[in-house]
Short mmCIF file of C-alpha atoms and ligand atoms in Angstrom, two decimals:
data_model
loop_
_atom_site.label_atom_id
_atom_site.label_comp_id
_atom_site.label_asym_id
_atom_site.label_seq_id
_atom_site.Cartn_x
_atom_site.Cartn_y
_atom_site.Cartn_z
CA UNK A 107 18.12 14.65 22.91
CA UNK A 108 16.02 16.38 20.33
CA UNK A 109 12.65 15.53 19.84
CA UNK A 110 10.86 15.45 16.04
CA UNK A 111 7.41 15.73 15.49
CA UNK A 112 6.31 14.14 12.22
CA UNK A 113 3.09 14.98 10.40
CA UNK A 114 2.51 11.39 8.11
CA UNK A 115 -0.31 11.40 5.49
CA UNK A 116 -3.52 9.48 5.30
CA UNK A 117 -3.36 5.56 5.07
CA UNK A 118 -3.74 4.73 1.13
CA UNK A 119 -4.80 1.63 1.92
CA UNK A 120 -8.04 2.75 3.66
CA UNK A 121 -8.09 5.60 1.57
CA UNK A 122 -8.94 3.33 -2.07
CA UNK A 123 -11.59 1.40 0.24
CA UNK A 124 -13.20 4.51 1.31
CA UNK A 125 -13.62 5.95 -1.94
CA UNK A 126 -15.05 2.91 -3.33
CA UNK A 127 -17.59 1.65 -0.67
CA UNK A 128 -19.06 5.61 -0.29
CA UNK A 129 -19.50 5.46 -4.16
CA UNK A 130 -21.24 2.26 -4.29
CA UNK A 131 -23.56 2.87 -0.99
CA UNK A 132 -26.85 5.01 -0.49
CA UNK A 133 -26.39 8.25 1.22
CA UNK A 134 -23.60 10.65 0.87
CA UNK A 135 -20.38 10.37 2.92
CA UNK A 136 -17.85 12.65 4.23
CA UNK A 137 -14.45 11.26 4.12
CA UNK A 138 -11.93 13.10 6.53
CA UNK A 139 -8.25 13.17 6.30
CA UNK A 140 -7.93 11.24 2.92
CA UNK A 141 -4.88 10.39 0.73
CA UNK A 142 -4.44 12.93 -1.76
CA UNK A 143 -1.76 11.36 -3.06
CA UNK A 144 -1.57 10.13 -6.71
CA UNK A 145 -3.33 6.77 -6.61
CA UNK A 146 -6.02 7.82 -4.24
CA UNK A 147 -6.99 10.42 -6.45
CA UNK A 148 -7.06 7.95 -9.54
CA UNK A 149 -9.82 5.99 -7.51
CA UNK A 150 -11.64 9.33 -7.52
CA UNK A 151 -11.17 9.94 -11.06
CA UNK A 152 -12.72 6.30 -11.84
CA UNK A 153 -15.75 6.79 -9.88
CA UNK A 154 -16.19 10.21 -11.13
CA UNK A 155 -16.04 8.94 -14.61
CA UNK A 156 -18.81 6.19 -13.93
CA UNK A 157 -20.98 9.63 -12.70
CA UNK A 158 -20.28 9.46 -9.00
CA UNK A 159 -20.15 13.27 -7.77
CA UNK A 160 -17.54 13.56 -5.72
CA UNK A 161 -16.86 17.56 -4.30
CA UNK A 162 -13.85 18.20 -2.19
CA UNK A 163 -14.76 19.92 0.87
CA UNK A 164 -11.36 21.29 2.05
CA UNK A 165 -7.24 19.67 1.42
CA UNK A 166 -8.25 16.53 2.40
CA UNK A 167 -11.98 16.25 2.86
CA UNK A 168 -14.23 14.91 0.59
CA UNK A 169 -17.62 14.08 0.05
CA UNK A 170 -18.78 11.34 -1.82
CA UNK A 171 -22.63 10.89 -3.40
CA UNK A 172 -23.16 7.59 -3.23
CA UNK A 173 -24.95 6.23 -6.37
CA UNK A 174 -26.08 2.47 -4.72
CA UNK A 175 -24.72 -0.93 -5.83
CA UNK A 176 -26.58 -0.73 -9.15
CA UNK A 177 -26.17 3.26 -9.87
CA UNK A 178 -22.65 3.39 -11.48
CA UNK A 179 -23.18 4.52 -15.63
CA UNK A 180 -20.57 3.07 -17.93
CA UNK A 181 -17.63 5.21 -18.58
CA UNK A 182 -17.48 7.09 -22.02
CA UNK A 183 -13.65 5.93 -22.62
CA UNK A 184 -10.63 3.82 -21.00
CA UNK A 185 -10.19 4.85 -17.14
CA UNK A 186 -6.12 5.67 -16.65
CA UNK A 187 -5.74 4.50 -13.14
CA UNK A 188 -1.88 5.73 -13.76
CA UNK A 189 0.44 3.33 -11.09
CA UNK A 190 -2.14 2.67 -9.28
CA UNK A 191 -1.67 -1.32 -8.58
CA UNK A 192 -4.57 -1.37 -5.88
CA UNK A 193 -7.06 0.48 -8.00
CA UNK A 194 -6.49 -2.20 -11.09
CA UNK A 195 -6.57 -5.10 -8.90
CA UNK A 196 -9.80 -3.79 -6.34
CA UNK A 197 -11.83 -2.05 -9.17
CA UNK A 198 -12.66 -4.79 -11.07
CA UNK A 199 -14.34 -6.60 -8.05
CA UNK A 200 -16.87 -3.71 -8.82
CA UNK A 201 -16.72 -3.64 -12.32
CA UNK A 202 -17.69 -7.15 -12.52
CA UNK A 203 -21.03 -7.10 -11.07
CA UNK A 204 -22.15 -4.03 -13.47
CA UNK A 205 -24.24 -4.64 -16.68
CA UNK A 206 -21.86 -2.78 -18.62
CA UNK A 207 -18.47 -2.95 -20.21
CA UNK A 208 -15.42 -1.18 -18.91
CA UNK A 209 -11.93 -0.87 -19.86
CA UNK A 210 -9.11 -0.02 -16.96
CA UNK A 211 -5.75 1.11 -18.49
CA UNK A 212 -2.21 1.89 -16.57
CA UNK A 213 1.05 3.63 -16.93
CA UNK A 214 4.23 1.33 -17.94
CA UNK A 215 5.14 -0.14 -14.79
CA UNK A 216 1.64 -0.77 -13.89
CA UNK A 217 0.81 -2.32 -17.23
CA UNK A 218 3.47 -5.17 -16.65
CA UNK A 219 1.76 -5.95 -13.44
CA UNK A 220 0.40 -9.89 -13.70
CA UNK A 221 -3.34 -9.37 -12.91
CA UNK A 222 -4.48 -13.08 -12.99
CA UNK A 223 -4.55 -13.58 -9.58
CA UNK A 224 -7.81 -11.53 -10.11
CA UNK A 225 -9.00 -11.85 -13.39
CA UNK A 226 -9.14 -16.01 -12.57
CA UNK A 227 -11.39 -15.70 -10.06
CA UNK A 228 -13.30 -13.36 -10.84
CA UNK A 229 -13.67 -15.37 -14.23
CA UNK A 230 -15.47 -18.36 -11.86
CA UNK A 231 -17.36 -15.86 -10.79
CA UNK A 232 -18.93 -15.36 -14.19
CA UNK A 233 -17.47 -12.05 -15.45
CA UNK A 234 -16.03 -11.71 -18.96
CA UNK A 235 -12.25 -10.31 -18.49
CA UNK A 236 -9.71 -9.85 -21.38
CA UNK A 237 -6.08 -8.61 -20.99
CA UNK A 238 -3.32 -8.35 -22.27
CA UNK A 239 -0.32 -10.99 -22.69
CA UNK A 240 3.23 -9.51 -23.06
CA UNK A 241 5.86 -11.52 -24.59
CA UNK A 242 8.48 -11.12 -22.02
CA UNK A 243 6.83 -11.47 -18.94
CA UNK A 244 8.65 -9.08 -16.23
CA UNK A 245 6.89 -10.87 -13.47
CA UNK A 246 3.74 -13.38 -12.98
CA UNK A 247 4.67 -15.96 -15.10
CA UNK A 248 3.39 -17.70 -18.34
CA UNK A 249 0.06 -17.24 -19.16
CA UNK A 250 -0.94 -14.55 -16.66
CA UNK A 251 -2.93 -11.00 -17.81
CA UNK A 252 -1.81 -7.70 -17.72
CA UNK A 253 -3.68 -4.15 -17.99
CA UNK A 254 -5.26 -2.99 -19.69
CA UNK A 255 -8.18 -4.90 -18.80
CA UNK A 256 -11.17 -5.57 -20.54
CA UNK A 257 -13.89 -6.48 -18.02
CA UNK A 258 -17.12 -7.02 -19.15
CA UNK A 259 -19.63 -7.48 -15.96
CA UNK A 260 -22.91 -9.05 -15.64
CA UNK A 261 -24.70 -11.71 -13.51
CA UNK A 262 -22.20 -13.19 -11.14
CA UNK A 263 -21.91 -16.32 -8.95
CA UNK A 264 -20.93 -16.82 -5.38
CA UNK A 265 -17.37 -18.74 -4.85
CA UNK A 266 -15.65 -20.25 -2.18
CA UNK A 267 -12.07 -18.86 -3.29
CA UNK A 268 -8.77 -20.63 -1.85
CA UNK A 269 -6.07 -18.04 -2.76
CA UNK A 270 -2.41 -19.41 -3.01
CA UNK A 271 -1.07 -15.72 -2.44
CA UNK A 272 -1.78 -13.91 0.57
CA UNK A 273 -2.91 -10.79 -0.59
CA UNK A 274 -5.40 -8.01 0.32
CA UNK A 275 -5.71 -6.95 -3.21
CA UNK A 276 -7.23 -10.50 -4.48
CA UNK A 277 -9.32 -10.89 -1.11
CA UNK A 278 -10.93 -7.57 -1.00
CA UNK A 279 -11.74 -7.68 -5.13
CA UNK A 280 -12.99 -11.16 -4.26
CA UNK A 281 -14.96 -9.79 -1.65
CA UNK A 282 -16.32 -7.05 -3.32
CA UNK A 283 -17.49 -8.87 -6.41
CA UNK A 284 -19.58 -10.99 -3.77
CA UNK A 285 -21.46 -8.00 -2.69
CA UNK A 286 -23.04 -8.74 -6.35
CA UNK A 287 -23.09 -12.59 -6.09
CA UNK A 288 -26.41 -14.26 -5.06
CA UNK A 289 -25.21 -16.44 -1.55
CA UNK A 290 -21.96 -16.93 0.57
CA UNK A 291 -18.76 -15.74 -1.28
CA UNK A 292 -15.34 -16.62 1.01
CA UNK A 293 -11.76 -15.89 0.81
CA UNK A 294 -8.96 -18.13 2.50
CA UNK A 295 -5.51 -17.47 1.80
CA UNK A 296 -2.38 -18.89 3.53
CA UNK A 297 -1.30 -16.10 5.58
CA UNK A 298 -4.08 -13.11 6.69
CA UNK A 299 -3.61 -10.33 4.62
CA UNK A 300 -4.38 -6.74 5.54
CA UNK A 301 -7.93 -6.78 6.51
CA UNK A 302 -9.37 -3.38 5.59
CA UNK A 303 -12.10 -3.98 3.10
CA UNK A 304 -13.56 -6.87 5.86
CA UNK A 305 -13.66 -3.92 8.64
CA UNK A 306 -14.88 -0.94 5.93
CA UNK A 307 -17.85 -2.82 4.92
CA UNK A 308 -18.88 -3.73 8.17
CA UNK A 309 -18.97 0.08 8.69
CA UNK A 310 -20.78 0.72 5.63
CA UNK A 311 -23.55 -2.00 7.23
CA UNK A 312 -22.46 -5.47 5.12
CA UNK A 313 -21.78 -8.28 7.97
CA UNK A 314 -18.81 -9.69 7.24
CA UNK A 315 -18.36 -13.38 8.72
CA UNK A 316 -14.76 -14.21 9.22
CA UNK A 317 -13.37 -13.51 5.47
CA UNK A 318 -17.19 -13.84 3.75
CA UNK A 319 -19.87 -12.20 2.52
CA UNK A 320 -23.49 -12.88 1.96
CA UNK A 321 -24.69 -11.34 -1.72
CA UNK A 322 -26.39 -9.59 -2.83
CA UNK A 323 -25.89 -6.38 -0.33
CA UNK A 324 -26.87 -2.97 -0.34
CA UNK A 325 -24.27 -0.64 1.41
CA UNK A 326 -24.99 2.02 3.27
CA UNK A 327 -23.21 4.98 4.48
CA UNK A 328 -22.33 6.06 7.51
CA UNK A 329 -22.39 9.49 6.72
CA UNK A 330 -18.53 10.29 8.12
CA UNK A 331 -15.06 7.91 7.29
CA UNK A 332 -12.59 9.52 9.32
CA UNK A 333 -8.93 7.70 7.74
CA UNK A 334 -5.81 7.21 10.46
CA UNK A 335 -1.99 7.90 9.59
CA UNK A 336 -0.19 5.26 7.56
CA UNK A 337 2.04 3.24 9.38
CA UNK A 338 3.32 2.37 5.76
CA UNK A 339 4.79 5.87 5.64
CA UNK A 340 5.25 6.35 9.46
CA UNK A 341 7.73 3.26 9.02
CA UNK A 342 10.22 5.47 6.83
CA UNK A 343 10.51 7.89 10.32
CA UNK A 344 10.40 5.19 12.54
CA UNK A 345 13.72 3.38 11.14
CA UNK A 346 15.42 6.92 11.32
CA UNK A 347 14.37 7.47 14.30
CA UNK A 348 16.28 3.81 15.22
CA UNK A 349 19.59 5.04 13.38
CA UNK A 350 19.20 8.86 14.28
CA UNK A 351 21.89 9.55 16.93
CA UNK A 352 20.18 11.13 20.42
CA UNK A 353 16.68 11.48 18.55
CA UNK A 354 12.86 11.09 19.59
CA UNK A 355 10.64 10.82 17.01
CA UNK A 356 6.96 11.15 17.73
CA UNK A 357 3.97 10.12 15.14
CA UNK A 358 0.90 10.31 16.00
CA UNK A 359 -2.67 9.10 15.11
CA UNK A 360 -0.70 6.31 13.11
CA UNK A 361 -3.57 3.24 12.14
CA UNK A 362 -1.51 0.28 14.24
CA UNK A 363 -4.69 -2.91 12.21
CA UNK A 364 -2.78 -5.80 13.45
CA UNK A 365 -2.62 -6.80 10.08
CA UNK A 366 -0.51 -4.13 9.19
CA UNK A 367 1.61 -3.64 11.88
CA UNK A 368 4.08 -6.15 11.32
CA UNK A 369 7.05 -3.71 11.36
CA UNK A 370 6.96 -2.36 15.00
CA UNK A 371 6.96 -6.12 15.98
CA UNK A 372 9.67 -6.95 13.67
CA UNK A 373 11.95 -3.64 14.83
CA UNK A 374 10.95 -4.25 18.52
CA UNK A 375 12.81 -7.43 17.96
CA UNK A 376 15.91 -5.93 16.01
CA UNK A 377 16.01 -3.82 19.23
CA UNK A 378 13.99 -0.98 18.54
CA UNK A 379 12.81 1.92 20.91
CA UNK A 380 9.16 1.88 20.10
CA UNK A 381 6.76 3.16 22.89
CA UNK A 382 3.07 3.16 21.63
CA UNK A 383 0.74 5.06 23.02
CA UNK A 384 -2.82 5.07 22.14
CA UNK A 385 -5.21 8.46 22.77
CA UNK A 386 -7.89 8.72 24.19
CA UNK A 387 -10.44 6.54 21.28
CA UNK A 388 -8.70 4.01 20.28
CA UNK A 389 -10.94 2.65 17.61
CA UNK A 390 -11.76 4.70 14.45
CA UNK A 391 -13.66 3.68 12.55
CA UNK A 392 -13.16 0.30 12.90
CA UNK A 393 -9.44 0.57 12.97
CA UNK A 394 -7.03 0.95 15.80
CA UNK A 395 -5.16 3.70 16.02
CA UNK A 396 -2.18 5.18 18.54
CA UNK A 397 0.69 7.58 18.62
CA UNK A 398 4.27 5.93 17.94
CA UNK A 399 7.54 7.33 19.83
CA UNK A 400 11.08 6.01 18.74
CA UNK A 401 14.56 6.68 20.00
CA UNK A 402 18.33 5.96 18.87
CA UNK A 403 18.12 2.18 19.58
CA UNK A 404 21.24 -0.24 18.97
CA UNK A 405 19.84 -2.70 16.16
CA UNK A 406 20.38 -6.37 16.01
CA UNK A 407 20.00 -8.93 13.16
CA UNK A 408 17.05 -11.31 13.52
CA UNK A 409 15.27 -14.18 10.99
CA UNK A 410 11.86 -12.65 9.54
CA UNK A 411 9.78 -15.31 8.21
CA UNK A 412 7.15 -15.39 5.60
CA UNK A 413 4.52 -14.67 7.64
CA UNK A 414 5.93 -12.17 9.28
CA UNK A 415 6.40 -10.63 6.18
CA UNK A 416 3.13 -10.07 4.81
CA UNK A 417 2.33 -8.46 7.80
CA UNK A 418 5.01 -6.18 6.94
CA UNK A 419 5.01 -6.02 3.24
CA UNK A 420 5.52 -3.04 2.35
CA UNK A 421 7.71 -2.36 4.83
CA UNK A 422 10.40 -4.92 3.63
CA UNK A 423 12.70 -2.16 1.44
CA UNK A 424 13.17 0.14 4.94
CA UNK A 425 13.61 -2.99 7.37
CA UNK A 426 16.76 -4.11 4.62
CA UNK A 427 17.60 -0.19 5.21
CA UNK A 428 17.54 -1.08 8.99
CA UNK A 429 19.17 -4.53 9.16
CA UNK A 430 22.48 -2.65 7.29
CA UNK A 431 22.73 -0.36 10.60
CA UNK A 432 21.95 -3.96 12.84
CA UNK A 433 24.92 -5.72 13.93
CA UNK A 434 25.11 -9.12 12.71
CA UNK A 435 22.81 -10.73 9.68
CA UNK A 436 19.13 -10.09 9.35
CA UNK A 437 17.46 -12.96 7.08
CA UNK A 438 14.33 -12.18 5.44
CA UNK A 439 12.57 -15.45 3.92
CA UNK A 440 9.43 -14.93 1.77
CA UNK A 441 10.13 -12.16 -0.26
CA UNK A 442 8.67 -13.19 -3.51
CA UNK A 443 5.59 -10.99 -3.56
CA UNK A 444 8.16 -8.31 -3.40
CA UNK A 445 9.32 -8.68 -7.19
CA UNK A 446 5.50 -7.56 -8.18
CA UNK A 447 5.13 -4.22 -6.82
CA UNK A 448 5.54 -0.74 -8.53
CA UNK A 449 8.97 -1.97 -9.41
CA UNK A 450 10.91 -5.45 -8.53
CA UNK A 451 11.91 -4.13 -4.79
CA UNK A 452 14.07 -6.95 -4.22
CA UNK A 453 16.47 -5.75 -7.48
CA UNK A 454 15.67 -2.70 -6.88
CA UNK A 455 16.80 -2.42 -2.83
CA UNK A 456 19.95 -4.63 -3.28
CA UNK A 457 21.44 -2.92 -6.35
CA UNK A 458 20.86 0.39 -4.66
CA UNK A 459 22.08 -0.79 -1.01
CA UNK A 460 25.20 -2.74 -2.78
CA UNK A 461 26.06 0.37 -4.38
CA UNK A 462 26.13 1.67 -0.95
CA UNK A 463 28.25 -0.51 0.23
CA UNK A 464 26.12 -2.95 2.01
CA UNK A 465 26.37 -6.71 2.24
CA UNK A 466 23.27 -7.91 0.77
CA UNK A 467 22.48 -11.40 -1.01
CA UNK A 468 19.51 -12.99 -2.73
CA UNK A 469 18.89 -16.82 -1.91
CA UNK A 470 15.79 -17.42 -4.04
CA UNK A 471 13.15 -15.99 -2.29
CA UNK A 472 15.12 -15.36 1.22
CA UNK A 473 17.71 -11.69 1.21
CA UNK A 474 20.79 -12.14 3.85
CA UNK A 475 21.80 -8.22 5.13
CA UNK A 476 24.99 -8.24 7.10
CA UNK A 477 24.48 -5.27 8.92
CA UNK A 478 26.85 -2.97 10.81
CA UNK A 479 29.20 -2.29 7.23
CA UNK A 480 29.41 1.64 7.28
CA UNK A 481 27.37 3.09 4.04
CA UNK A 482 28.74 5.40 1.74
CA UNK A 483 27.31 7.81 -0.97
CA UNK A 484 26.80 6.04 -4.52
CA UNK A 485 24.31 7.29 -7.30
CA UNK A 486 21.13 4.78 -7.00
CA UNK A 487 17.66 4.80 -8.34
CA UNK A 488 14.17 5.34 -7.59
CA UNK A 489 13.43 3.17 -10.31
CA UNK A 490 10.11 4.69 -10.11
CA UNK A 491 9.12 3.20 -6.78
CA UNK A 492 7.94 5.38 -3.85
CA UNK A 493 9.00 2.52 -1.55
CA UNK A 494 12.84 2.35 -2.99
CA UNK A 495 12.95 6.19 -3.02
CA UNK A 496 12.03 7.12 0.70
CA UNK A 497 14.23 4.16 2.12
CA UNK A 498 17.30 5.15 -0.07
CA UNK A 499 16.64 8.91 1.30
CA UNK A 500 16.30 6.99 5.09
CA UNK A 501 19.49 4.55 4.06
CA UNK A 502 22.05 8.10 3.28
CA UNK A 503 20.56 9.93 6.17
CA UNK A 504 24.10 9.37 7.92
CA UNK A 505 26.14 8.88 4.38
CA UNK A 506 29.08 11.67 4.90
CA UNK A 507 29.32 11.66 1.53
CA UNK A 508 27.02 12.77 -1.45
CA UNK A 509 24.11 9.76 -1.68
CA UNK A 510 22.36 11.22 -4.67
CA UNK A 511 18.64 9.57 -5.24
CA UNK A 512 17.07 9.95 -9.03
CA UNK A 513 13.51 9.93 -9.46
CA UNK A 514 11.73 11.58 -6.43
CA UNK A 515 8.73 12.54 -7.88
CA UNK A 516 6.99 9.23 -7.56
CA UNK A 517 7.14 9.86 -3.59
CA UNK A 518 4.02 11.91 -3.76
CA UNK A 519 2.25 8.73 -4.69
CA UNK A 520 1.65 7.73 -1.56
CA UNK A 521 3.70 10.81 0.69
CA UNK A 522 2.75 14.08 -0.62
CA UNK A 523 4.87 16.68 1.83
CA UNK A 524 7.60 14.13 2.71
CA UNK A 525 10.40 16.81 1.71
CA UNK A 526 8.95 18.74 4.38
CA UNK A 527 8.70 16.10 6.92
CA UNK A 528 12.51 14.70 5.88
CA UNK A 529 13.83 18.15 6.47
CA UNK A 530 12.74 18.52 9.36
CA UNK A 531 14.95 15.50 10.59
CA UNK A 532 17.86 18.49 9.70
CA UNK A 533 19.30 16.87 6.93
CA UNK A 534 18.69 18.06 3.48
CA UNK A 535 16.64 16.68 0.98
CA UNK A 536 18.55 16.13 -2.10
CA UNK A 537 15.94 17.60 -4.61
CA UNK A 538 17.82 19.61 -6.97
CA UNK A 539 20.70 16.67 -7.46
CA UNK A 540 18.00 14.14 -7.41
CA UNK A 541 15.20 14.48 -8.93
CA UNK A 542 15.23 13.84 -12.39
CA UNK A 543 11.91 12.96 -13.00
C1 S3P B 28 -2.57 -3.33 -0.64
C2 S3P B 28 -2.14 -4.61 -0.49
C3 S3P B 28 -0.76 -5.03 -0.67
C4 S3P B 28 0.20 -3.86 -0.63
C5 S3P B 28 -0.30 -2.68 -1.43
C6 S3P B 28 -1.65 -2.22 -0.96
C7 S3P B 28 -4.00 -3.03 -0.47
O1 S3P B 28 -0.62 -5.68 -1.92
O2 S3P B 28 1.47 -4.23 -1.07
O3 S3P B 28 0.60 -1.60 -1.32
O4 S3P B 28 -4.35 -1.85 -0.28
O5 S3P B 28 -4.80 -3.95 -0.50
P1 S3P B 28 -0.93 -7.25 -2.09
O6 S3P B 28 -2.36 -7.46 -1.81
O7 S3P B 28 -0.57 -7.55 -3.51
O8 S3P B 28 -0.03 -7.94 -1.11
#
């Protein structure tokens, strides 16, 4: 059997928070092993154009000089935040407790992103937001907001905020405009989300009771942020290692949050070889962390429900990658949320899979894969989605014939040095067919 070792980048979740609690705290903070990827570095950009200095120390070191809650300077013209979805929807939790105007603007995909799950709340709160409205609206609905986004900030008010979507993005801007509000701002939302920003601010020294906060706070640092491996990423190596014949794959230092760790739970019961094995600290900073080791496993088909799948949600596009190599029909119900990311990754996946070959339906919000139908190579798309792109790479990783994958480039969003890591699974990476962007 051979064994791969895989290198995975950063978490970009924990990443964004990072960057955005060290700016607003006292001190100066060291942040090891950060995302360098594209979005991470728009979050740096932002701050840096609101006068936080922010020197990088080596490839993935920085350090941040934290300016304080109320030390931010308004930015001399529109921030471009690029694709960055969890900048636009977190940033304005910050922006809204400023006493100063602000304007956060996106690329094309991200600027048909609906954005009133945030701007309503943080409306109650008592900040001024404007958007814009598009007249067909790609996702959210009538009525909702897109970028760019006006947000004017000022004196805010504490909210008790009931959120109908379970989502990290809404909780933590929620939560981070309350670090401004005067008394108890709270989150509850129908499923947990991903609960990063709750353990990051108790680490930059802001008690956090259950999903609440206690305004106004002053954050402080605590001088080093050291950031685990993405299971997001790792998840990519994890389902090849599954359909891999006689193959080990090993990650390590891989951030296993329960909240985010949906996907070794959900292969584990498709039949997965997962083996976790934690070193020697198992906290970091707040967040668990382990080393992962797969194997060739024989895959099953299973029923994922909604709640599973927020615990896994960006990890849907790979497990509909893994339920085609399952035998039998994997049912994924919930998958709703999945139609607002970068791109719409439930049109996205099953055009691309079909063209595969793969039996895949939509039932409203629920996908049916009947697995076990042997894949074959087709011309599919990116369509601009790191997500799409890495699992249609993982899908034709035993395709005999040519899979060919446009529109790479938006991998190093959230993977820079995945061509490395994919080659080193012997297989070739298809760059100079593929990438067209
Ligand atoms: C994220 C939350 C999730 C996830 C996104 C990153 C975050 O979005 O899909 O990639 O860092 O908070 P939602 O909060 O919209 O579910």
């Amino acid at each position: 059997m051979r064994v791969v070792k895989i290198d995975i980048p950063p978490d970009k979740s924990v990443s964004h928070r990072a960057v955005i609690l060290a700016s607003i705290s006292e001190g100066s903070t060291r942040i090891k092993n950060l995302l360098t990827g594209e979005d991470c570095l728009r979050t740096i950009e932002a701050f840096r154009a609101m006068g936080v200095r922010i020197d990088v120390a080596a490839a993935t070191d920085v350090v941040i000089y934290g300016v304080g809650m109320r030390g931010l300077k308004r930015p001399k013209r529109p921030i471009y935040l690029g694709n960055s979805g969890t900048t636009m929807r977190i940033l304005p939790g910050v922006l809204a407790g400023q006493d100063f105007s602000a304007i956060l603007k996106g690329d094309k995909s991200l600027s048909k992103r609906p954005m009133l799950r945030i701007v309503g709340p943080l409306r109650r709160m008592g900040a001024e937001i404007s958007g814009a409205r598009l007249k067909v609206s790609a996702s959210g609905g009538k009525g909702d907001v897109y970028p760019p986004l006006k947000i004017h900030g000022g004196r805010l008010k504490a909210i008790k905020y009931k959120s109908k979507i379970a989502s990290a993005q809404i909780k933590s801007c929620i939560l981070l405009a309350g670090l401004f509000a005067r008394g108890v701002t709270s989150v509850s939302e129908p499923v947990k989300s991903r609960d990063h920003t709750e353990r990051m601010l108790g680490l930059f020294g802001c008690k956090v009771n259950k999903v609440s906060v206690k305004g106004p706070v002053q954050l402080k640092s605590p001088r080093v942020v050291d950031i685990p491996g993405d299971i997001s990423s790792a998840a990519f190596f994890i389902v090849a290692g599954c359909i891999l014949p006689d193959t080990k794959i090993v990650i390590k230092n891989v951030g296993l949050n329960p909240t985010r760790s949906g996907v070794l739970d959900i292969l584990k019961k498709m039949g997965a070889r997962i083996e976790i094995q934690s070193p020697k600290s198992k906290i970091q900073n707040k967040e668990p962390i382990g080393n992962i080791i797969v194997q060739t496993s024989i895959l099953r088909g299973i029923r994922i429900s909604p709640g599973e799948v927020v615990r896994a949600i960006d990890e849907i596009p790979i497990i509909m990658v893994a339920a085609c190599f399952a035998k039998g029909e994997t049912v994924i119900e919930g998958v709703g949320e999945l139609r607002v990311k970068e791109t719409d990754r439930v049109k996205s996946m099953v055009t691309n899979l079909r063209k595969m070959g793969a039996d895949v339906k939509v039932e409203g919000d629920s996908l049916k894969v009947k697995g076990g139908k042997e894949l074959h190579g087709a011309r599919v798309s990116s369509y601009g989605d790191h997500r799409t792109a890495m699992s249609m790479l993982v899908a034709g990783l035993l395709v005999k014939d040519n899979l060919r994958v446009t529109g790479l480039s938006c991998i190093k969003k959230s993977f820079p040095g995945f061509e490395k890591m994919f080659s080193k699974l012997q297989l070739s990476f298809p760059r100079k067919r593929g990438s067209k962007k």
